[in-house]
């Protein structure tokens, strides 16, 4: 959908001068800027949406909490500066949008609609109040959850990932900041920026976060995709219950690569034997022996 703007009625020269004066004064009093440090054209809202507050910003994008003027539904609108991105990045954004449009699951953040102006792309998404999993864990003593709560959240996450794989989609960036938790304890999987479709042809892009790298990613091997997500689920489950990532003790990239490829990490003795077994099955160096998502669902 492309935005269309109403034509401005003709005004005389005096009115034009007054208008320019008001615009200059308004501009000088305004501190908000758009992504990429361009002057922010969308101070109050866009289309049928009115902005409430900023939810965060990056170098070339920002996210606004907004509500629909007719339905009053709250949404999160991601505003992306098109002019700040090259063709490759914009192509990845198009892929992310197509993936999110495909995925309709209770534990995955929904994309409601997209539209664009000359210089910005707008993604209208489900607003999820609460925290990301990293923030949620930091609120807990020792940065970890008890096993009962961890399993409750983990089951929802695994169900979301299983649904993605059912749709031939791999996330490739499963980590605590990309997992949202509502005050009611519901999980919402977010950020498919590194997601991709998979099939018979293997993938080769090195992506994700280093502490979540699987052996095939960190060594630059080709991979199908689901096995990478399963490894990341094991890292996430460990982080939720141990309070730290299993390979966070590595001081250099070389040490990290060595320990990941040897699966050398300290398993806390406080974790139950059943939980330890699930983690070890997910963190198998040989991906042929690694637990599949369906097996994780049954095992948990």
Tab-separated table of N, CA and C in Angstrom, residues 131-233:
chain	number	residue	atom	x	y	z
A	131	UNK	N	8.233	-7.143	28.594
A	131	UNK	CA	9.691	-7.081	28.523
A	131	UNK	C	10.193	-8.048	27.453
A	132	UNK	N	11.419	-7.845	26.997
A	132	UNK	CA	12.045	-8.948	26.268
A	132	UNK	C	12.629	-9.900	27.309
A	133	UNK	N	12.963	-11.099	26.892
A	133	UNK	CA	13.384	-12.131	27.843
A	133	UNK	C	14.653	-11.737	28.582
A	134	UNK	N	15.539	-11.014	27.923
A	134	UNK	CA	16.768	-10.568	28.576
A	134	UNK	C	16.441	-9.637	29.745
A	135	UNK	N	15.544	-8.679	29.510
A	135	UNK	CA	15.117	-7.757	30.575
A	135	UNK	C	14.399	-8.514	31.685
A	136	UNK	N	13.574	-9.472	31.295
A	136	UNK	CA	12.800	-10.248	32.265
A	136	UNK	C	13.727	-11.046	33.182
A	137	UNK	N	14.775	-11.631	32.609
A	137	UNK	CA	15.716	-12.415	33.409
A	137	UNK	C	16.510	-11.534	34.361
A	138	UNK	N	16.819	-10.324	33.940
A	138	UNK	CA	17.573	-9.404	34.792
A	138	UNK	C	16.777	-8.995	36.030
A	139	UNK	N	15.456	-9.107	35.952
A	139	UNK	CA	14.612	-8.770	37.097
A	139	UNK	C	14.612	-9.882	38.148
A	140	UNK	N	15.063	-11.067	37.757
A	140	UNK	CA	15.024	-12.223	38.641
A	140	UNK	C	16.313	-12.337	39.453
A	141	UNK	N	16.204	-12.975	40.602
A	141	UNK	CA	17.402	-13.198	41.413
A	141	UNK	C	18.348	-14.128	40.665
A	142	UNK	N	19.614	-13.768	40.635
A	142	UNK	CA	20.662	-14.510	39.939
A	142	UNK	C	20.426	-14.565	38.432
A	143	UNK	N	19.502	-13.748	37.931
A	143	UNK	CA	19.280	-13.665	36.487
A	143	UNK	C	18.734	-14.920	35.849
A	144	UNK	N	18.045	-15.747	36.622
A	144	UNK	CA	17.551	-17.023	36.102
A	144	UNK	C	16.136	-17.298	36.603
A	145	UNK	N	15.471	-18.249	35.938
A	145	UNK	CA	14.119	-18.650	36.313
A	145	UNK	C	14.154	-20.016	36.982
A	146	UNK	N	13.143	-20.299	37.801
A	146	UNK	CA	13.013	-21.664	38.289
A	146	UNK	C	12.570	-22.543	37.119
A	147	UNK	N	12.801	-23.826	37.227
A	147	UNK	CA	12.570	-24.722	36.094
A	147	UNK	C	11.110	-24.762	35.663
A	148	UNK	N	10.203	-24.637	36.596
A	148	UNK	CA	8.780	-24.686	36.252
A	148	UNK	C	8.417	-23.525	35.329
A	149	UNK	N	8.820	-22.309	35.691
A	149	UNK	CA	8.514	-21.151	34.850
A	149	UNK	C	9.282	-21.218	33.539
A	150	UNK	N	10.531	-21.658	33.609
A	150	UNK	CA	11.340	-21.753	32.392
A	150	UNK	C	10.699	-22.702	31.385
A	151	UNK	N	10.214	-23.835	31.854
A	151	UNK	CA	9.576	-24.795	30.947
A	151	UNK	C	8.284	-24.226	30.361
A	152	UNK	N	7.541	-23.485	31.176
A	152	UNK	CA	6.295	-22.871	30.700
A	152	UNK	C	6.570	-21.918	29.536
A	153	UNK	N	7.581	-21.083	29.679
A	153	UNK	CA	7.930	-20.139	28.615
A	153	UNK	C	8.573	-20.861	27.433
A	154	UNK	N	9.412	-21.845	27.739
A	154	UNK	CA	10.144	-22.557	26.688
A	154	UNK	C	9.192	-23.330	25.781
A	155	UNK	N	8.157	-23.927	26.345
A	155	UNK	CA	7.176	-24.661	25.527
A	155	UNK	C	6.526	-23.746	24.498
A	156	UNK	N	6.183	-22.542	24.926
A	156	UNK	CA	5.567	-21.586	24.000
A	156	UNK	C	6.540	-21.193	22.892
A	157	UNK	N	7.793	-20.975	23.278
A	157	UNK	CA	8.812	-20.601	22.299
A	157	UNK	C	9.030	-21.719	21.283
A	158	UNK	N	9.139	-22.941	21.769
A	158	UNK	CA	9.361	-24.080	20.876
A	158	UNK	C	8.172	-24.266	19.936
A	159	UNK	N	6.958	-24.066	20.445
A	159	UNK	CA	5.764	-24.178	19.598
A	159	UNK	C	5.797	-23.145	18.478
A	160	UNK	N	6.269	-21.929	18.792
A	160	UNK	CA	6.367	-20.874	17.777
A	160	UNK	C	7.405	-21.238	16.720
A	161	UNK	N	8.547	-21.752	17.160
A	161	UNK	CA	9.608	-22.132	16.219
A	161	UNK	C	9.166	-23.325	15.372
A	162	UNK	N	8.481	-24.274	15.987
A	162	UNK	CA	7.959	-25.427	15.247
A	162	UNK	C	6.991	-24.974	14.157
A	163	UNK	N	6.149	-24.005	14.470
A	163	UNK	CA	5.220	-23.452	13.477
A	163	UNK	C	5.989	-22.808	12.325
A	164	UNK	N	7.038	-22.054	12.652
A	164	UNK	CA	7.867	-21.433	11.605
A	164	UNK	C	8.432	-22.486	10.663
A	165	UNK	N	8.971	-23.555	11.237
A	165	UNK	CA	9.563	-24.605	10.411
A	165	UNK	C	8.500	-25.315	9.577
A	166	UNK	N	7.297	-25.400	10.113
A	166	UNK	CA	6.170	-25.974	9.371
A	166	UNK	C	5.864	-25.137	8.132
A	167	UNK	N	6.159	-23.843	8.222
A	167	UNK	CA	5.957	-22.913	7.105
A	167	UNK	C	7.244	-22.731	6.290
A	168	UNK	N	8.239	-23.575	6.540
A	168	UNK	CA	9.521	-23.524	5.828
A	168	UNK	C	10.248	-22.198	6.055
A	169	UNK	N	10.183	-21.740	7.302
A	169	UNK	CA	10.859	-20.502	7.702
A	169	UNK	C	11.816	-20.808	8.850
A	170	UNK	N	13.039	-20.306	8.753
A	170	UNK	CA	13.983	-20.391	9.867
A	170	UNK	C	14.225	-18.981	10.403
A	171	UNK	N	14.328	-18.867	11.712
A	171	UNK	CA	14.499	-17.556	12.342
A	171	UNK	C	15.956	-17.099	12.264
A	172	UNK	N	16.870	-17.952	12.667
A	172	UNK	CA	18.327	-17.733	12.607
A	172	UNK	C	18.859	-16.676	13.571
A	173	UNK	N	18.008	-16.131	14.421
A	173	UNK	CA	18.505	-15.168	15.413
A	173	UNK	C	17.740	-15.315	16.723
A	174	UNK	N	17.494	-16.563	17.103
A	174	UNK	CA	16.816	-16.823	18.370
A	174	UNK	C	17.750	-16.465	19.522
A	175	UNK	N	17.326	-15.529	20.349
A	175	UNK	CA	18.100	-15.100	21.510
A	175	UNK	C	17.159	-14.351	22.439
A	176	UNK	N	17.597	-14.129	23.660
A	176	UNK	CA	16.703	-13.547	24.670
A	176	UNK	C	16.144	-12.168	24.295
A	177	UNK	N	16.897	-11.259	23.650
A	177	UNK	CA	16.303	-9.960	23.307
A	177	UNK	C	15.193	-10.046	22.264
A	178	UNK	N	15.131	-11.140	21.494
A	178	UNK	CA	14.118	-11.285	20.449
A	178	UNK	C	12.912	-12.097	20.893
A	179	UNK	N	12.852	-12.381	22.184
A	179	UNK	CA	11.723	-13.127	22.751
A	179	UNK	C	11.019	-12.211	23.745
A	180	UNK	N	9.767	-11.894	23.477
A	180	UNK	CA	9.016	-10.959	24.311
A	180	UNK	C	8.133	-11.714	25.296
A	181	UNK	N	8.016	-11.165	26.501
A	181	UNK	CA	7.215	-11.770	27.564
A	181	UNK	C	6.181	-10.753	28.033
A	182	UNK	N	4.909	-11.125	28.008
A	182	UNK	CA	3.853	-10.229	28.477
A	182	UNK	C	3.705	-10.369	29.992
A	183	UNK	N	3.026	-9.420	30.649
A	183	UNK	CA	2.794	-9.540	32.094
A	183	UNK	C	2.018	-10.799	32.475
A	184	UNK	N	1.269	-11.381	31.523
A	184	UNK	CA	0.513	-12.610	31.790
A	184	UNK	C	1.338	-13.872	31.563
A	185	UNK	N	2.606	-13.693	31.183
A	185	UNK	CA	3.462	-14.853	30.968
A	185	UNK	C	3.343	-15.475	29.590
A	186	UNK	N	2.855	-14.713	28.624
A	186	UNK	CA	2.768	-15.206	27.249
A	186	UNK	C	4.041	-14.847	26.490
A	187	UNK	N	4.471	-15.738	25.624
A	187	UNK	CA	5.679	-15.538	24.815
A	187	UNK	C	5.301	-15.052	23.427
A	188	UNK	N	6.073	-14.089	22.921
A	188	UNK	CA	5.901	-13.595	21.553
A	188	UNK	C	7.279	-13.554	20.890
A	189	UNK	N	7.450	-14.346	19.856
A	189	UNK	CA	8.712	-14.354	19.114
A	189	UNK	C	8.735	-13.177	18.146
A	190	UNK	N	9.831	-12.418	18.155
A	190	UNK	CA	9.915	-11.189	17.356
A	190	UNK	C	11.183	-11.172	16.508
A	191	UNK	N	11.274	-10.154	15.664
A	191	UNK	CA	12.457	-9.816	14.860
A	191	UNK	C	12.883	-10.940	13.910
A	192	UNK	N	12.271	-10.936	12.731
A	192	UNK	CA	12.624	-11.899	11.690
A	192	UNK	C	13.552	-11.271	10.653
A	193	UNK	N	14.343	-10.288	11.089
A	193	UNK	CA	15.253	-9.602	10.180
A	193	UNK	C	16.292	-10.512	9.554
A	194	UNK	N	16.660	-11.599	10.245
A	194	UNK	CA	17.617	-12.563	9.696
A	194	UNK	C	16.930	-13.852	9.264
A	195	UNK	N	15.607	-13.862	9.321
A	195	UNK	CA	14.855	-15.042	8.917
A	195	UNK	C	14.964	-15.299	7.426
A	196	UNK	N	14.676	-16.548	7.037
A	196	UNK	CA	14.737	-16.898	5.618
A	196	UNK	C	13.888	-18.140	5.376
A	197	UNK	N	13.542	-18.348	4.114
A	197	UNK	CA	12.883	-19.590	3.727
A	197	UNK	C	13.963	-20.645	3.516
A	198	UNK	N	13.621	-21.895	3.765
A	198	UNK	CA	14.601	-22.954	3.547
A	198	UNK	C	13.940	-24.104	2.795
A	199	UNK	N	14.768	-24.981	2.266
A	199	UNK	CA	14.266	-26.121	1.508
A	199	UNK	C	15.398	-27.070	1.193
A	200	UNK	N	15.432	-27.546	-0.047
A	200	UNK	CA	16.466	-28.498	-0.438
A	200	UNK	C	17.835	-27.848	-0.536
A	201	UNK	N	17.860	-26.571	-0.932
A	201	UNK	CA	19.139	-25.876	-1.058
A	201	UNK	C	19.588	-25.361	0.303
A	202	UNK	N	20.816	-25.671	0.656
A	202	UNK	CA	21.318	-25.276	1.968
A	202	UNK	C	21.702	-23.800	2.000
A	203	UNK	N	21.623	-23.223	3.210
A	203	UNK	CA	21.966	-21.819	3.419
A	203	UNK	C	23.436	-21.713	3.801
A	204	UNK	N	23.984	-20.509	3.653
A	204	UNK	CA	25.399	-20.347	3.986
A	204	UNK	C	25.702	-19.047	4.713
A	205	UNK	N	24.709	-18.174	4.896
A	205	UNK	CA	24.957	-16.881	5.535
A	205	UNK	C	25.347	-17.065	7.000
A	206	UNK	N	26.428	-16.426	7.405
A	206	UNK	CA	26.824	-16.404	8.816
A	206	UNK	C	26.044	-15.282	9.489
A	207	UNK	N	25.132	-15.634	10.361
A	207	UNK	CA	24.293	-14.611	10.988
A	207	UNK	C	23.892	-15.056	12.387
A	208	UNK	N	23.342	-14.109	13.143
A	208	UNK	CA	22.968	-14.378	14.517
A	208	UNK	C	23.905	-13.669	15.477
A	209	UNK	N	23.846	-14.050	16.739
A	209	UNK	CA	24.703	-13.469	17.774
A	209	UNK	C	25.767	-14.486	18.173
A	210	UNK	N	26.978	-14.023	18.389
A	210	UNK	CA	28.119	-14.923	18.533
A	210	UNK	C	27.949	-15.950	19.647
A	211	UNK	N	27.394	-15.545	20.790
A	211	UNK	CA	27.239	-16.485	21.895
A	211	UNK	C	26.180	-17.542	21.605
A	212	UNK	N	25.441	-17.364	20.504
A	212	UNK	CA	24.407	-18.322	20.096
A	212	UNK	C	24.813	-19.079	18.830
A	213	UNK	N	26.023	-18.830	18.328
A	213	UNK	CA	26.493	-19.495	17.102
A	213	UNK	C	26.539	-21.008	17.284
A	214	UNK	N	25.992	-21.718	16.316
A	214	UNK	CA	26.119	-23.174	16.289
A	214	UNK	C	27.466	-23.537	15.661
A	215	UNK	N	27.919	-24.782	15.798
A	215	UNK	CA	29.206	-25.172	15.199
A	215	UNK	C	29.263	-24.931	13.692
A	216	UNK	N	28.158	-25.210	12.982
A	216	UNK	CA	28.171	-25.020	11.529
A	216	UNK	C	28.210	-23.545	11.144
A	217	UNK	N	27.637	-22.682	11.975
A	217	UNK	CA	27.688	-21.242	11.704
A	217	UNK	C	29.092	-20.701	11.971
A	218	UNK	N	29.650	-21.046	13.111
A	218	UNK	CA	30.932	-20.462	13.508
A	218	UNK	C	32.088	-20.978	12.648
A	219	UNK	N	31.898	-22.134	11.986
A	219	UNK	CA	32.944	-22.668	11.109
A	219	UNK	C	32.666	-22.379	9.636
A	220	UNK	N	31.566	-21.674	9.352
A	220	UNK	CA	31.276	-21.272	7.982
A	220	UNK	C	30.776	-22.377	7.076
A	221	UNK	N	30.175	-23.426	7.647
A	221	UNK	CA	29.637	-24.517	6.837
A	221	UNK	C	28.244	-24.162	6.317
A	222	UNK	N	27.830	-24.845	5.253
A	222	UNK	CA	26.457	-24.698	4.781
A	222	UNK	C	25.523	-25.436	5.737
A	223	UNK	N	24.278	-25.015	5.787
A	223	UNK	CA	23.321	-25.609	6.718
A	223	UNK	C	21.920	-25.504	6.131
A	224	UNK	N	21.001	-26.301	6.645
A	224	UNK	CA	19.619	-26.257	6.165
A	224	UNK	C	18.814	-25.174	6.877
A	225	UNK	N	18.998	-25.041	8.189
A	225	UNK	CA	18.318	-23.984	8.936
A	225	UNK	C	17.714	-24.428	10.248
A	226	UNK	N	16.811	-25.421	10.232
A	226	UNK	CA	16.183	-25.837	11.491
A	226	UNK	C	17.177	-26.275	12.553
A	227	UNK	N	18.283	-26.897	12.132
A	227	UNK	CA	19.267	-27.360	13.114
A	227	UNK	C	19.941	-26.190	13.828
A	228	UNK	N	20.042	-25.051	13.139
A	228	UNK	CA	20.615	-23.847	13.754
A	228	UNK	C	19.655	-23.290	14.805
A	229	UNK	N	18.366	-23.255	14.468
A	229	UNK	CA	17.365	-22.789	15.432
A	229	UNK	C	17.334	-23.683	16.664
A	230	UNK	N	17.484	-24.982	16.465
A	230	UNK	CA	17.441	-25.917	17.594
A	230	UNK	C	18.625	-25.691	18.533
A	231	UNK	N	19.800	-25.441	17.963
A	231	UNK	CA	20.970	-25.110	18.786
A	231	UNK	C	20.684	-23.863	19.623
A	232	UNK	N	20.129	-22.846	18.991
A	232	UNK	CA	19.831	-21.586	19.690
A	232	UNK	C	18.794	-21.786	20.793
A	233	UNK	N	17.867	-22.716	20.584
A	233	UNK	CA	16.902	-23.030	21.641
A	233	UNK	C	17.618	-23.619	22.854
